Coordinates of C-alpha atoms in Angstrom, one line a residue:
M1 CA 5.7 3.8 16.1
D2 CA 2.1 3.2 18.2
M3 CA 1.2 0.8 15.4
L4 CA 4.0 -1.8 16.0
A5 CA 2.7 -1.9 20.1
D6 CA -1.0 -1.9 19.1
L7 CA -0.1 -4.7 16.4
K8 CA 1.9 -6.8 19.3
K9 CA -1.2 -6.4 21.7
G10 CA -3.4 -8.0 18.7
K11 CA -5.3 -4.7 18.4
R12 CA -7.4 -5.2 15.4
G13 CA -7.6 -1.6 13.7
A14 CA -3.6 -2.0 13.9
I15 CA -4.0 -5.2 12.1
A16 CA -6.3 -4.1 9.7
K17 CA -3.9 -1.2 8.7
A18 CA -0.7 -3.0 8.7
I19 CA -2.0 -5.5 6.1
T20 CA -3.6 -2.8 3.9
I21 CA -0.1 -0.7 4.1
V22 CA 1.4 -4.5 2.6
E23 CA -1.2 -4.5 0.3
N24 CA -1.4 -1.0 -1.4
D25 CA 2.1 0.7 -0.3
Q26 CA 5.1 -1.0 -1.2
K27 CA 7.5 1.4 0.2
E28 CA 6.0 1.3 3.5
A29 CA 5.3 -1.9 3.5
K30 CA 9.2 -2.6 3.2
K31 CA 9.8 -0.2 6.1
L32 CA 7.2 -2.4 8.7
I33 CA 8.6 -6.0 7.7
K34 CA 11.4 -4.7 8.6
K35 CA 10.7 -4.1 11.8
I36 CA 8.8 -6.8 12.3
F37 CA 10.2 -9.8 10.4
K38 CA 12.6 -10.9 13.5
D39 CA 9.8 -11.9 15.5
T40 CA 8.2 -13.6 12.7
G41 CA 7.9 -17.2 11.4
D42 CA 6.6 -19.3 14.2
S43 CA 3.4 -20.0 13.3
I44 CA 2.1 -23.0 11.4
I45 CA 0.4 -22.1 8.0
I46 CA -2.8 -24.3 6.8
G47 CA -3.6 -23.5 3.7
I48 CA -6.8 -24.8 2.6
T49 CA -8.0 -24.8 -1.2
G50 CA -10.2 -26.8 -3.8
P51 CA -12.6 -25.9 -6.3
A52 CA -15.2 -23.0 -5.8
G53 CA -18.4 -24.2 -4.2
A54 CA -16.5 -27.0 -2.3
G55 CA -18.0 -25.1 0.8
K56 CA -14.6 -23.8 2.1
S57 CA -15.8 -20.7 4.1
S58 CA -18.6 -22.4 6.1
L59 CA -16.1 -25.1 6.7
I60 CA -13.3 -22.4 8.0
N61 CA -16.3 -21.0 10.1
K62 CA -16.9 -24.1 12.1
T63 CA -13.0 -25.4 12.1
T64 CA -11.8 -22.4 13.9
V65 CA -14.3 -22.5 16.3
E66 CA -13.6 -25.9 17.7
M67 CA -9.9 -25.3 17.3
K68 CA -10.2 -22.0 19.9
K69 CA -11.6 -24.8 21.9
L70 CA -8.4 -26.9 21.6
G71 CA -6.3 -23.8 22.8
T72 CA -5.1 -22.8 19.6
K73 CA -5.5 -18.9 18.3
P74 CA -6.7 -19.0 14.4
A75 CA -6.7 -16.2 12.2
V76 CA -7.8 -16.8 8.6
L77 CA -6.6 -14.9 5.5
A78 CA -8.8 -15.6 2.4
I79 CA -7.3 -14.7 -1.0
D80 CA -10.4 -12.7 -2.9
P81 CA -9.3 -14.0 -6.9
T82 CA -11.6 -11.0 -8.1
S83 CA -11.0 -7.1 -8.7
H84 CA -9.5 -5.7 -5.4
V85 CA -11.6 -2.7 -7.0
T86 CA -14.9 -4.3 -6.6
G87 CA -14.4 -6.2 -3.5
G88 CA -16.2 -9.7 -4.8
A89 CA -15.8 -12.2 -2.3
I90 CA -15.1 -10.1 0.7
L91 CA -18.6 -9.8 2.2
G92 CA -19.7 -13.3 1.0
D93 CA -16.3 -14.5 3.2
R94 CA -17.6 -12.7 6.1
V95 CA -21.0 -13.4 5.8
R96 CA -20.5 -17.3 6.1
M97 CA -17.2 -17.1 8.8
S98 CA -19.5 -14.8 11.1
E99 CA -19.3 -17.4 13.6
S100 CA -15.6 -17.1 14.2
T101 CA -15.5 -13.8 13.8
D102 CA -17.8 -13.9 16.8
S103 CA -15.5 -16.2 19.1
G104 CA -12.7 -14.4 18.4
T105 CA -11.0 -15.2 15.0
Y106 CA -9.2 -12.3 12.9
I107 CA -10.4 -12.6 9.3
R108 CA -9.2 -10.6 6.5
S109 CA -10.1 -11.0 2.5
I110 CA -6.6 -10.5 0.2
A111 CA -7.2 -9.4 -3.4
S112 CA -5.0 -11.7 -5.8
R113 CA -3.1 -9.7 -8.4
G114 CA -1.1 -10.2 -11.4
A115 CA 2.9 -9.6 -11.2
T116 CA 4.9 -12.3 -10.3
G117 CA 4.6 -13.9 -6.8
A118 CA 2.1 -10.9 -6.3
V119 CA -0.6 -12.9 -4.0
S120 CA 2.6 -14.7 -2.3
R121 CA 4.2 -11.4 -1.6
S122 CA 1.0 -9.7 -0.2
L123 CA 0.2 -12.9 1.1
R124 CA 3.6 -13.7 3.4
N125 CA 3.7 -10.4 4.6
S126 CA 0.0 -10.1 6.1
I127 CA 1.2 -13.6 7.3
R128 CA 4.2 -12.1 9.4
I129 CA 1.8 -9.0 10.5
L130 CA -0.8 -11.7 12.4
E131 CA 2.4 -13.8 13.4
Y132 CA 3.6 -10.5 15.3
A133 CA 0.3 -9.8 16.9
G134 CA 0.3 -13.5 18.0
F135 CA -2.1 -15.6 16.0
N136 CA -1.1 -19.4 15.4
P137 CA -2.8 -21.1 13.3
I138 CA -2.9 -19.1 10.3
I139 CA -5.2 -20.4 7.9
I140 CA -4.9 -19.2 4.3
E141 CA -8.1 -19.8 1.8
S142 CA -8.2 -19.9 -1.7
V143 CA -9.9 -21.2 -4.6
G144 CA -8.4 -24.2 -6.1
A145 CA -7.4 -22.7 -9.5
G146 CA -4.3 -23.1 -11.4
Q147 CA -1.4 -21.3 -9.9
T148 CA -2.7 -19.6 -7.0
E149 CA -2.9 -23.2 -5.4
V150 CA 0.8 -23.7 -6.2
E151 CA 1.9 -20.9 -4.8
I152 CA -0.6 -21.4 -1.4
S153 CA 1.1 -24.9 -1.3
N154 CA 4.6 -23.6 -1.0
I155 CA 3.9 -21.3 1.5
A156 CA 1.6 -23.2 3.7
D157 CA 3.2 -26.1 6.2
I158 CA -0.3 -28.2 6.0
T159 CA -2.3 -28.1 2.9
V160 CA -5.9 -29.0 3.1
V161 CA -7.8 -29.6 -0.4
V162 CA -11.5 -29.8 -0.4
F163 CA -14.0 -31.7 -2.6
N164 CA -17.6 -31.9 -2.6
P165 CA -19.9 -34.4 -3.9
N166 CA -22.1 -32.0 -6.1
T167 CA -19.7 -30.5 -8.4
G168 CA -19.8 -32.9 -11.1
D169 CA -16.3 -32.5 -12.3
S170 CA -14.8 -33.1 -8.8
I171 CA -12.8 -36.6 -10.0
Q172 CA -11.9 -34.7 -13.0
T173 CA -10.1 -32.1 -10.6
I174 CA -8.4 -35.0 -8.4
K175 CA -7.0 -36.0 -11.9
A176 CA -5.9 -32.4 -12.8
G177 CA -3.6 -31.3 -10.4
L178 CA -4.4 -31.2 -7.0
T179 CA -3.6 -34.5 -6.5
E180 CA 0.5 -33.8 -5.6
I181 CA 0.0 -30.7 -2.7
G182 CA -2.5 -31.9 0.0
D183 CA -1.7 -33.0 3.5
I184 CA -5.3 -33.8 4.4
Y185 CA -8.2 -34.5 1.7
L186 CA -11.3 -33.4 3.2
I187 CA -15.0 -34.7 1.2
N188 CA -16.9 -31.8 2.7
K189 CA -21.2 -31.9 2.2
S190 CA -20.8 -35.2 3.3
D191 CA -24.5 -35.3 3.9
L192 CA -25.0 -35.2 -0.2
A193 CA -25.5 -38.2 -2.6
G194 CA -22.2 -39.2 -4.2
T195 CA -19.9 -39.1 -0.8
N196 CA -18.9 -42.7 -0.7
Q197 CA -18.2 -42.6 -4.6
L198 CA -16.1 -39.6 -4.3
F199 CA -14.5 -40.7 -1.2
D200 CA -13.4 -44.0 -3.1
A201 CA -12.4 -42.0 -5.9
V202 CA -9.6 -39.8 -3.7
R203 CA -8.8 -43.1 -1.8
D204 CA -8.1 -44.3 -5.2
F205 CA -6.2 -41.6 -6.4
I206 CA -4.3 -40.0 -4.1
G207 CA -4.4 -42.6 -0.8
D208 CA -1.8 -45.0 -2.1
S209 CA 0.5 -41.9 -2.6
V210 CA 4.4 -40.8 -1.3
R211 CA 2.6 -38.3 0.8
N212 CA 0.4 -40.8 2.4
P213 CA -2.6 -37.9 3.0
I214 CA -5.2 -38.1 5.7
I215 CA -8.8 -38.1 3.8
L216 CA -11.8 -36.9 6.1
K217 CA -15.5 -36.8 5.7
T218 CA -16.7 -33.2 6.8
S219 CA -20.6 -31.5 6.8
V220 CA -21.1 -28.3 8.0
K221 CA -25.2 -28.8 7.6
K222 CA -24.7 -32.0 10.4
N223 CA -22.0 -30.5 12.0
S224 CA -20.3 -34.1 11.7
G225 CA -16.8 -34.3 10.9
I226 CA -15.5 -31.0 12.1
T227 CA -14.5 -31.8 15.9
D228 CA -12.0 -34.7 14.1
F229 CA -10.8 -32.3 11.6
A230 CA -10.0 -30.0 14.2
K231 CA -8.1 -32.2 16.3
T232 CA -6.3 -33.4 13.3
L233 CA -5.0 -30.5 12.6
K234 CA -4.1 -29.7 15.9
E235 CA -1.8 -33.1 15.8
M236 CA -0.6 -32.1 12.6
M237 CA 0.7 -28.6 13.7
S238 CA 2.4 -30.4 16.3
T239 CA 4.5 -32.8 13.6
K240 CA 4.6 -29.7 11.0
K241 CA 6.8 -27.6 14.1
K242 CA 9.5 -30.2 14.2
F243 CA 10.1 -29.6 10.5
K244 CA 9.2 -25.9 10.3
K245 CA 12.9 -25.2 9.7
E246 CA 13.7 -27.4 7.2
K247 CA 10.3 -26.1 5.3
Q248 CA 10.7 -22.7 6.4
Q249 CA 14.1 -22.6 4.0
E250 CA 11.7 -23.7 1.0
Q251 CA 9.5 -20.7 1.7
L252 CA 12.1 -18.1 2.3
E253 CA 13.7 -19.5 -1.2
S254 CA 10.6 -19.6 -2.8
E255 CA 10.4 -15.7 -1.5
L256 CA 13.5 -14.6 -2.6
T257 CA 13.2 -16.1 -5.9
D258 CA 9.7 -13.9 -6.4
I259 CA 11.3 -10.8 -5.0
V260 CA 14.6 -11.4 -7.6
L261 CA 11.9 -12.3 -10.8
N262 CA 9.7 -9.5 -9.9
N263 CA 12.9 -6.7 -9.2
I264 CA 14.1 -8.0 -12.9
K265 CA 10.4 -7.6 -14.2
E266 CA 10.1 -4.0 -12.8
K267 CA 13.3 -2.9 -14.4
I268 CA 13.0 -4.5 -17.9
D269 CA 9.6 -2.4 -18.1
H270 CA 11.1 0.6 -17.1
M271 CA 14.0 -0.1 -19.8
L272 CA 11.3 -1.4 -22.7
E273 CA 9.5 1.8 -21.8
S274 CA 12.3 4.0 -22.4
D275 CA 14.3 1.9 -25.2
K276 CA 14.2 3.2 -28.7
S277 CA 15.0 0.0 -30.0
F278 CA 11.6 -1.8 -29.3
S279 CA 9.5 0.6 -31.2
K280 CA 11.8 0.2 -34.0
Y281 CA 11.9 -3.4 -34.1
L282 CA 8.1 -3.4 -33.2
K283 CA 7.3 -1.6 -36.5
Q284 CA 9.2 -3.8 -38.4
L285 CA 7.2 -7.0 -37.3
Q286 CA 4.2 -5.2 -37.9
S287 CA 5.6 -4.8 -41.5
K288 CA 6.5 -8.1 -41.3
S289 CA 9.7 -7.3 -42.4
I290 CA 11.2 -9.6 -39.2
D291 CA 9.7 -12.5 -37.0
P292 CA 8.5 -12.4 -33.4
F293 CA 11.8 -14.5 -32.4
D294 CA 14.1 -12.2 -34.2
A295 CA 12.7 -9.1 -32.7
G296 CA 12.7 -10.5 -29.3
D297 CA 16.6 -11.6 -29.6
K298 CA 17.8 -8.4 -31.1
I299 CA 15.5 -6.3 -28.2
T300 CA 17.0 -8.2 -25.2
K301 CA 20.6 -8.1 -26.6
S302 CA 20.3 -4.2 -26.7
L303 CA 19.2 -4.3 -23.3
L304 CA 21.7 -6.5 -21.7
K305 CA 24.6 -4.3 -23.3

């Protein structure tokens, strides 16, 4: 397969084609992953998340340039939370990351999907393609919103949470659920007013936790703190490498669970389409002759006979 040889050489056309297969053609994706699986799993995955407007894309742009200077070969996968058809964030991310692209960093946007673990499936296999092509680390950018950020922390070896003092609800966001996933917390846009208050809030809410995360300030505008952040990531990559096998077991367990649940869901969807009792109980539900719980139990029993 010529594409495999080109992938191994890190050719961009082959990488783009392979990731498109992973996103859009499940049957071909399975064949591709079978061929490359044994040669993947060694790169460190860095998840960068945080509220919209935290300045993640511009930060990643500068950081990847610094990481290349430190002898690494980074690639970036940006999760697009909008429609796969309209492309949403793709252009914006590319524009904001032009500097890192020019320096040789591979950047690709991935559409999020609705199915169980779908972000994870597309993302995990895109990561494998980039690993096979020789990239390390692989940086994942996502908007810190609900389930996606949890999925990212399950996939990443290092999780970075980015805040911005201009976002009025940043402290509320800290309380709401980003407190347990970060290895590094960044106060980005630290040239803005409110930086010190936000830094203190993050330290008070998160700094004393069992994880003992690192808290840093960065400013893309003033180009401050970026080199320190890149060096911190490089050092953490070495540390995490020692625990890669343990983390990998968790990651593979999570992936296997997603695959099994998705297979079961697809099978049940197919069964429901062809199951006559479903439409029968739906009519009874509409006429109020049965309640939703009883209807659900009866349909489940008929499917599991």
